[in-house]
XYZ file of C-alpha atoms in Angstrom:
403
model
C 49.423 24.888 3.546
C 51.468 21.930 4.722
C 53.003 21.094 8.357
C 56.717 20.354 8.663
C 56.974 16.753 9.299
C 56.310 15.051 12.456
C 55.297 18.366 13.636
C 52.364 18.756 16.247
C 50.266 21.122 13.914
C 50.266 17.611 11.300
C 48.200 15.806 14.317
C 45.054 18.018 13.074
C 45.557 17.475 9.031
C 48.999 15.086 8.307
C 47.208 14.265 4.687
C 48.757 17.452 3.287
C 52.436 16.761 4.245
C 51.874 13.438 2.609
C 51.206 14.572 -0.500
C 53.648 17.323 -1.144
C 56.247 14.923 -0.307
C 54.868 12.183 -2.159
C 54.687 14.776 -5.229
C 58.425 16.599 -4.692
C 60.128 14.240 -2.362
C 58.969 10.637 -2.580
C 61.909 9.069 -0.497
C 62.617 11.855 1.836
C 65.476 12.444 4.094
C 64.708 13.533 7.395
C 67.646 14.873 9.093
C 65.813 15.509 13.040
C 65.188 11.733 13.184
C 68.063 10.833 11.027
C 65.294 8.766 8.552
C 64.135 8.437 5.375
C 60.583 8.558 4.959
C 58.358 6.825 2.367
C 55.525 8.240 0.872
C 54.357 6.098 -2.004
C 51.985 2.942 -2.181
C 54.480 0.939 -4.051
C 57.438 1.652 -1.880
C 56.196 0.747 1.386
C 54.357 -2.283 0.234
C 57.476 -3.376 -1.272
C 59.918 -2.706 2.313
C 57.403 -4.461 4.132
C 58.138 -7.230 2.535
C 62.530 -6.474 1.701
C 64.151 -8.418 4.860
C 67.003 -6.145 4.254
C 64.803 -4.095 6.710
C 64.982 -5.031 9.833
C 62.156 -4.849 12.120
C 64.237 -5.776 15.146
C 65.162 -2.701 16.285
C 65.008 -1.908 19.447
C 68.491 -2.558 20.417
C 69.542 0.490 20.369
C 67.052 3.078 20.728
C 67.937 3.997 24.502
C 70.858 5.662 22.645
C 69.284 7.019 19.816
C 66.919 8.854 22.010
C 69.652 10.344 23.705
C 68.605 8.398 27.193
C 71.005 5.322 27.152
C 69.883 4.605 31.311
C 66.353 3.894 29.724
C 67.385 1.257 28.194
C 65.478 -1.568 30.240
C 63.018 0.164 29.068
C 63.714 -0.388 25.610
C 64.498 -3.880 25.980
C 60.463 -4.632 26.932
C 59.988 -2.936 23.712
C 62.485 -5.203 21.607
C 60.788 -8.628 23.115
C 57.228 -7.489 21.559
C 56.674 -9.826 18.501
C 56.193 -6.940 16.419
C 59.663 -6.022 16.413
C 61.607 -8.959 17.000
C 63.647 -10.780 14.260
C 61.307 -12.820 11.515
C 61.730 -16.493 12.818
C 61.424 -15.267 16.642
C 58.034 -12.955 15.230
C 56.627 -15.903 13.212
C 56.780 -18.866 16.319
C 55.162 -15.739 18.722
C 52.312 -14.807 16.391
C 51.788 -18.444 15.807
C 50.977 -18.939 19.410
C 48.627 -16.696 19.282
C 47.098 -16.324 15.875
C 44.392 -18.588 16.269
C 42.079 -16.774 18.772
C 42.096 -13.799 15.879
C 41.373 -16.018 12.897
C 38.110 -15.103 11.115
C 36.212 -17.938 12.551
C 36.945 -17.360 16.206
C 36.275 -13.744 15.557
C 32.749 -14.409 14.431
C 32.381 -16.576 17.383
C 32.695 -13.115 19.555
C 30.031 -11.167 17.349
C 26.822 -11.580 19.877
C 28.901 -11.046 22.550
C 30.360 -8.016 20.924
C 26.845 -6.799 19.939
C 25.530 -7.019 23.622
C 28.335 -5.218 25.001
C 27.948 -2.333 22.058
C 24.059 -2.408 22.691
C 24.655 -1.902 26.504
C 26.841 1.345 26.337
C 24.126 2.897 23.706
C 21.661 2.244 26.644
C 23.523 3.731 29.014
C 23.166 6.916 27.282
C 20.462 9.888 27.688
C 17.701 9.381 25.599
C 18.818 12.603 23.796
C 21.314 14.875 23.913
C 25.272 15.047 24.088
C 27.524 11.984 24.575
C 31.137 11.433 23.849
C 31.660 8.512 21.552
C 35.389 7.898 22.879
C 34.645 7.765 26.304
C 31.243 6.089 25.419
C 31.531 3.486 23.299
C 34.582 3.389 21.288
C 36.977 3.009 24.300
C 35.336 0.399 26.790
C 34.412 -1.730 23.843
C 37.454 -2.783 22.409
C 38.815 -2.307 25.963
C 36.428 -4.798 26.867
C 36.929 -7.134 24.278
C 40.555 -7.622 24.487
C 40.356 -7.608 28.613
C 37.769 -10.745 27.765
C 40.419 -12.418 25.269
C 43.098 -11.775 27.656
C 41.594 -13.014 30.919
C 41.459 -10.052 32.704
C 38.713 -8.200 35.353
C 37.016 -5.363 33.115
C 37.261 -2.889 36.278
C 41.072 -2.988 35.423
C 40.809 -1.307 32.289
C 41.325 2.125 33.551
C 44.322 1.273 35.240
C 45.879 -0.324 32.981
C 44.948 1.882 29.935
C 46.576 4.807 32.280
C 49.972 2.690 32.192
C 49.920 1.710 28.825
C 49.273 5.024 27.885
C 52.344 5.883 29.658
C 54.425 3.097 28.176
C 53.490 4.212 24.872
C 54.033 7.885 24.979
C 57.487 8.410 24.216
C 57.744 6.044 21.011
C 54.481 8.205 18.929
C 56.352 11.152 18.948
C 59.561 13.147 17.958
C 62.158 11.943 20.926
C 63.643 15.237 21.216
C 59.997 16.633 22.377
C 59.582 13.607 25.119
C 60.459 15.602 28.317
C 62.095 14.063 31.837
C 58.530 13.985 33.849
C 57.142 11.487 30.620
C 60.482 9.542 30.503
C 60.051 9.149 34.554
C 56.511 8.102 34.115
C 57.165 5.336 31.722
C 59.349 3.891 33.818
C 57.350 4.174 36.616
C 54.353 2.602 34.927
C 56.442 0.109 32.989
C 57.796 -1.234 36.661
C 53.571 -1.129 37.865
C 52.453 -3.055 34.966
C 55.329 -6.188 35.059
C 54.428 -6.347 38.733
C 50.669 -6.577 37.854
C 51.214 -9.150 34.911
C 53.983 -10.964 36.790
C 50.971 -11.244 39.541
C 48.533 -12.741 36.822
C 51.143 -14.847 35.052
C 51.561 -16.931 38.556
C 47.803 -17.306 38.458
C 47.797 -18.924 35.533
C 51.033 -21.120 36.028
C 48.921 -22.764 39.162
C 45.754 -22.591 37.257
C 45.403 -22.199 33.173
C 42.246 -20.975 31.505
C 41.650 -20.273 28.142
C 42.966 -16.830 27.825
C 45.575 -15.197 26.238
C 47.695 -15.044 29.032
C 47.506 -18.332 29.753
C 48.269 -19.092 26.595
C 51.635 -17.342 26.300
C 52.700 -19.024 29.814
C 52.294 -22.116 28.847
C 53.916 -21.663 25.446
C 56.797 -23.162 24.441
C 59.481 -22.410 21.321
C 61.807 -24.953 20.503
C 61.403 -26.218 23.610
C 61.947 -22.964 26.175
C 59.207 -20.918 27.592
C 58.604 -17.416 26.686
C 60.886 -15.399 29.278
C 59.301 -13.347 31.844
C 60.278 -9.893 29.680
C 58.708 -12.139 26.779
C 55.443 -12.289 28.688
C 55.182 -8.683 29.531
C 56.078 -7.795 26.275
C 53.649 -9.444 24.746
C 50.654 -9.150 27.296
C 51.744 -5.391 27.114
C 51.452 -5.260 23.130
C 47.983 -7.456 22.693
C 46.637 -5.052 25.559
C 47.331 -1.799 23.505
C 46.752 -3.205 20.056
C 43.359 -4.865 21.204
C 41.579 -1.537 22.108
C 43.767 1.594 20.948
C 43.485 0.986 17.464
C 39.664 0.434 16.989
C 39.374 2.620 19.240
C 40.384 5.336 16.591
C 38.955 3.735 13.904
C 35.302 4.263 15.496
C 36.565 7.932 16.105
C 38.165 8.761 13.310
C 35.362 6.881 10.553
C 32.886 8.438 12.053
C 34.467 11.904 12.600
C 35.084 11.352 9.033
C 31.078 10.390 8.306
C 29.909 13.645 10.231
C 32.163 15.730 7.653
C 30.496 13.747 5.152
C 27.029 14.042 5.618
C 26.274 12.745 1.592
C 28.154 9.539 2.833
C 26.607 9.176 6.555
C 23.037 9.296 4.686
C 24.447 6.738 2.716
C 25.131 4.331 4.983
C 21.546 5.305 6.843
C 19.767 4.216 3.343
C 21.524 1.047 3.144
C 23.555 -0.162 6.464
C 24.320 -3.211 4.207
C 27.511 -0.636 2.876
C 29.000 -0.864 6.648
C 31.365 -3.513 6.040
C 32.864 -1.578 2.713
C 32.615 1.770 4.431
C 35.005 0.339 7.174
C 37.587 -0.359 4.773
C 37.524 2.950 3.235
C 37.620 4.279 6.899
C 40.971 2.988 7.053
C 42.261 3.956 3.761
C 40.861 7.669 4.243
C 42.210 7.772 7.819
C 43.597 4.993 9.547
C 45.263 5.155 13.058
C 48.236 3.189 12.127
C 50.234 6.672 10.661
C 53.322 4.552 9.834
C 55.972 2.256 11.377
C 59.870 2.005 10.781
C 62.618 -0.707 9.819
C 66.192 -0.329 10.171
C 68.163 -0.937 7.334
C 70.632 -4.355 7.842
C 72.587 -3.757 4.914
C 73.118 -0.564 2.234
C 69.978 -0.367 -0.414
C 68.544 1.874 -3.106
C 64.701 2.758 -2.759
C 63.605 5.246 -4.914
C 67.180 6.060 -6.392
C 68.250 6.771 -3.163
C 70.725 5.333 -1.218
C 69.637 3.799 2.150
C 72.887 2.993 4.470
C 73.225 0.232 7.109
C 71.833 1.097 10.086
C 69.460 3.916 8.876
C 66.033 3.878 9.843
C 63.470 3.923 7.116
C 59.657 5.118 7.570
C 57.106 3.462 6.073
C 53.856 5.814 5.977
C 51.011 3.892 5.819
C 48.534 6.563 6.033
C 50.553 8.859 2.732
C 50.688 5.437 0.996
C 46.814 5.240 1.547
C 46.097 8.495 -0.139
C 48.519 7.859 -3.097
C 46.792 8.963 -6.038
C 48.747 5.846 -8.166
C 46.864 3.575 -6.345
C 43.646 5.306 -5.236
C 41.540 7.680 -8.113
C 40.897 10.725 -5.887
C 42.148 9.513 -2.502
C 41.144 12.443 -1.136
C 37.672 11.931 -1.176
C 35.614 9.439 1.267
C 33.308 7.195 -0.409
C 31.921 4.471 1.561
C 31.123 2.590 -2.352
C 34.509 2.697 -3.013
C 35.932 -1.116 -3.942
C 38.962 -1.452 -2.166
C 41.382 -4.040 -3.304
C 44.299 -3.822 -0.646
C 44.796 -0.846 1.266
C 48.108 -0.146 4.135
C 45.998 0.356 7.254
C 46.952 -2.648 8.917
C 50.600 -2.643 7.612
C 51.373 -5.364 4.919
C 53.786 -8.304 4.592
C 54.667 -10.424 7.687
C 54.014 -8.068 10.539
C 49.947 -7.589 8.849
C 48.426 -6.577 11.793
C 47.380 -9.690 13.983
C 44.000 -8.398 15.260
C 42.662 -7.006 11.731
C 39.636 -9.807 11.692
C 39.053 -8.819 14.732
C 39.001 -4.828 14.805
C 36.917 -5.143 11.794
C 34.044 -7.362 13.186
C 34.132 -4.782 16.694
C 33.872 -1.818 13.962
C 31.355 -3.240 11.913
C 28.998 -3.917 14.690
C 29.779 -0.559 16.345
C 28.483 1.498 13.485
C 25.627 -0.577 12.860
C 24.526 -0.376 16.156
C 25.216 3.226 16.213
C 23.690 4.547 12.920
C 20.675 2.279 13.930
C 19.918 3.870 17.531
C 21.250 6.989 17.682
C 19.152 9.637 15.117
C 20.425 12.930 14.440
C 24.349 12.488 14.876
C 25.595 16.169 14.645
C 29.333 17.561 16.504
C 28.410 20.216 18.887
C 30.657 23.129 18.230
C 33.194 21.932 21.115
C 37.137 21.854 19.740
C 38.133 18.948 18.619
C 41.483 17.360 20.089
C 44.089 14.211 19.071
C 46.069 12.527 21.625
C 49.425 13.378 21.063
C 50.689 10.702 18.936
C 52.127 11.005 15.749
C 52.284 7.335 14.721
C 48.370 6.492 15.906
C 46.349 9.083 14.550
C 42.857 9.359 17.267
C 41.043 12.069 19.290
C 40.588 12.593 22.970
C 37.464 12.584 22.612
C 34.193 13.038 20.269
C 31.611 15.151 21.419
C 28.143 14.347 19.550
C 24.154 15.558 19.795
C 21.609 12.777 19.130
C 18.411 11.199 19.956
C 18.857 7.667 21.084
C 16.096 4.852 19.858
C 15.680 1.596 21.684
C 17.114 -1.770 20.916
């Protein structure tokens, strides 16, 4: 049985919805969110990469969500380098692209390992623990508060307003209510006041942090505005933890429904770095992301108009059957090639090295100390997001080894 799309029953199982449509439907109309939908591997790889779709979108979305005084709000949104026009996104990500290459990321692995082998010794020696609120939040959380610059007994603070901040875009607009609109706002106003607070720091006194990297930045000669730098902060903030964040959830969520695979990767841990990948093909958090069309197209036959939105679903494009024998199945041996987790084309996501590494040395951790992973029979939950797929939380029995 398949959920009606963007529905809240397709936060449990989405994988189903893909596939009918990708079977009956490939480039699919949506009429609630006035979108057409892509399903297949070869159509989304090739709009991430058609600049008649426009990732720069955001100029109008106070309207389109039918809340045009919001707009401020939306305008944070538009100055994020993920969604601002190609030249403006390349000069951003340049400034800060080389803290995540692969070399700087390996630099972090010992730190990353000490932080990961300090939360597993936190826990009980056996018994229950909750790998979200355990390990799979504070470390990226603590990761990206290190690359930014920022106290670690922040986190929960600003988690709480990013949260809010990000709310209303993962879901259908028409099911955002007043109290979540008000919040966003509110939060959105909290969190410029904090990073205008930190910005000044760094103006008087640069580190070697992210932040005051993008103060100090310059393109073509101007200095990032101050919406720029909350923007941006904002972005790097939620990217940096919320998305490994899921994909320790959600790989091993997957492993524990797998126990053939999870006794794999127990036999030989060498496998971690290819099970990772297939943990974001089989079910990454990135669901999909959307371009507006800057000029009439054809995709699939069909007939996109100006000014239509087009969704590119990473996740359906992940279990396409033309690009992946029996997608449905998680195998941790499986030889990946190129798979949609982290988007494709220009906007590839920034942090990938870097989620990896965190992920790799997570599991390896994990699988090493903790014996006896089982879920207790407690309901499982997802935040309510429909475009980053994750749980609330993970609730786990084990017995914990040392170090």
């Amino acid at each position: 049985m398949t959920a009606a799309l963007f529905s809240p029953a397709m936060l449990v199982d989405p994988y189903p919805t893909y596939a009918a449509l990708r079977r009956t439907d490939p480039v699919h109309w949506h009429e609630p969110f006035g979108a057409w939908v892509l399903t297949r591997y070869d159509d989304v790889v090739a709009a991430t990469h058609d600049p008649r779709l426009r990732s720069d979108r955001a100029g109008g979305m106070g309207e389109r969500a039918g809340r045009p005084e919001l707009q401020p709000l939306f305008e944070v949104i538009g100055a994020q380098m993920n969604i601002t026009n190609p030249e403006r996104h390349h000069r951003l990500r340049a400034l800060v692209a080389k803290v995540f290459t692969p070399r700087a990321v390996d630099a972090l692995r010992p730190a990353v390992a000490a932080m990961v082998n300090e939360l597993l010794d936190r826990l009980p020696e056996q018994g229950r623990f909750d790998v979200i609120a355990d390990l799979a939040f504070p470390l990226p959380a603590r990761v990206i508060a290190r690359l930014l610059g920022l106290d670690t007994g922040e986190l929960e603070q600003l988690k709480r307003w990013s949260d809010d901040f990000s709310a209303i875009f993962g879901t259908d607009p028409s099911a955002v209510t007043p109290e979540q609109y008000q919040r966003a706002l509110q939060s959105t106003h909290e969190l410029t006041t904090f990073f205008r607070a930190e910005f000044e720091k760094r103006r008087a006194s640069p580190g070697d942090d992210l932040l005051s990297l993008l103060v100090h930045a310059e393109i073509d000669g101007d200095r990032l505005s101050e919406t720029e730098l909350i923007a941006n902060a904002n972005l790097l903030l939620a990217a940096g933890h919320e998305t490994t964040t899921h994909l320790i959830g959600n790989g091993l969520l997957a492993l524990l429904h797998h126990p053939d695979q999870l006794q794999l990767l127990l036999d030989e841990p060498f496998l971690i770095p290819n099970a990772i990948e297939e943990f974001l093909r089989y079910d990454g958090t990135v669901q999909f992301m959307y371009r507006e069309a800057g000029e009439e197209l054809t995709i699939g036959e069909r007939s996109i108009r100006k000014g239509q939105l087009v969704y590119l679903m990473f996740a359906a494009a992940n279990r396409d059957p033309a690009r992946f024998p029996d997608p449905d199945r998680l195998d941790v041996r499986r030889r990946l090639d190129v798979h949609l987790a982290f988007g494709h084309g220009p906007h590839v996501c920034l942090g990938a090295a870097l989620a990896r590494m965190e992920a790799q040395v997570a599991f390896t951790a994990l699988l090493r100390r903790c014996s006896g992973l089982q879920l207790t029979d407690e309901p499982l939950a997802y935040q309510d997001n429909l475009e980053l797929r994750g749980l609330k939380g993970l609730p786990v029995v084990f017995e914990r080894r040392s170090a």
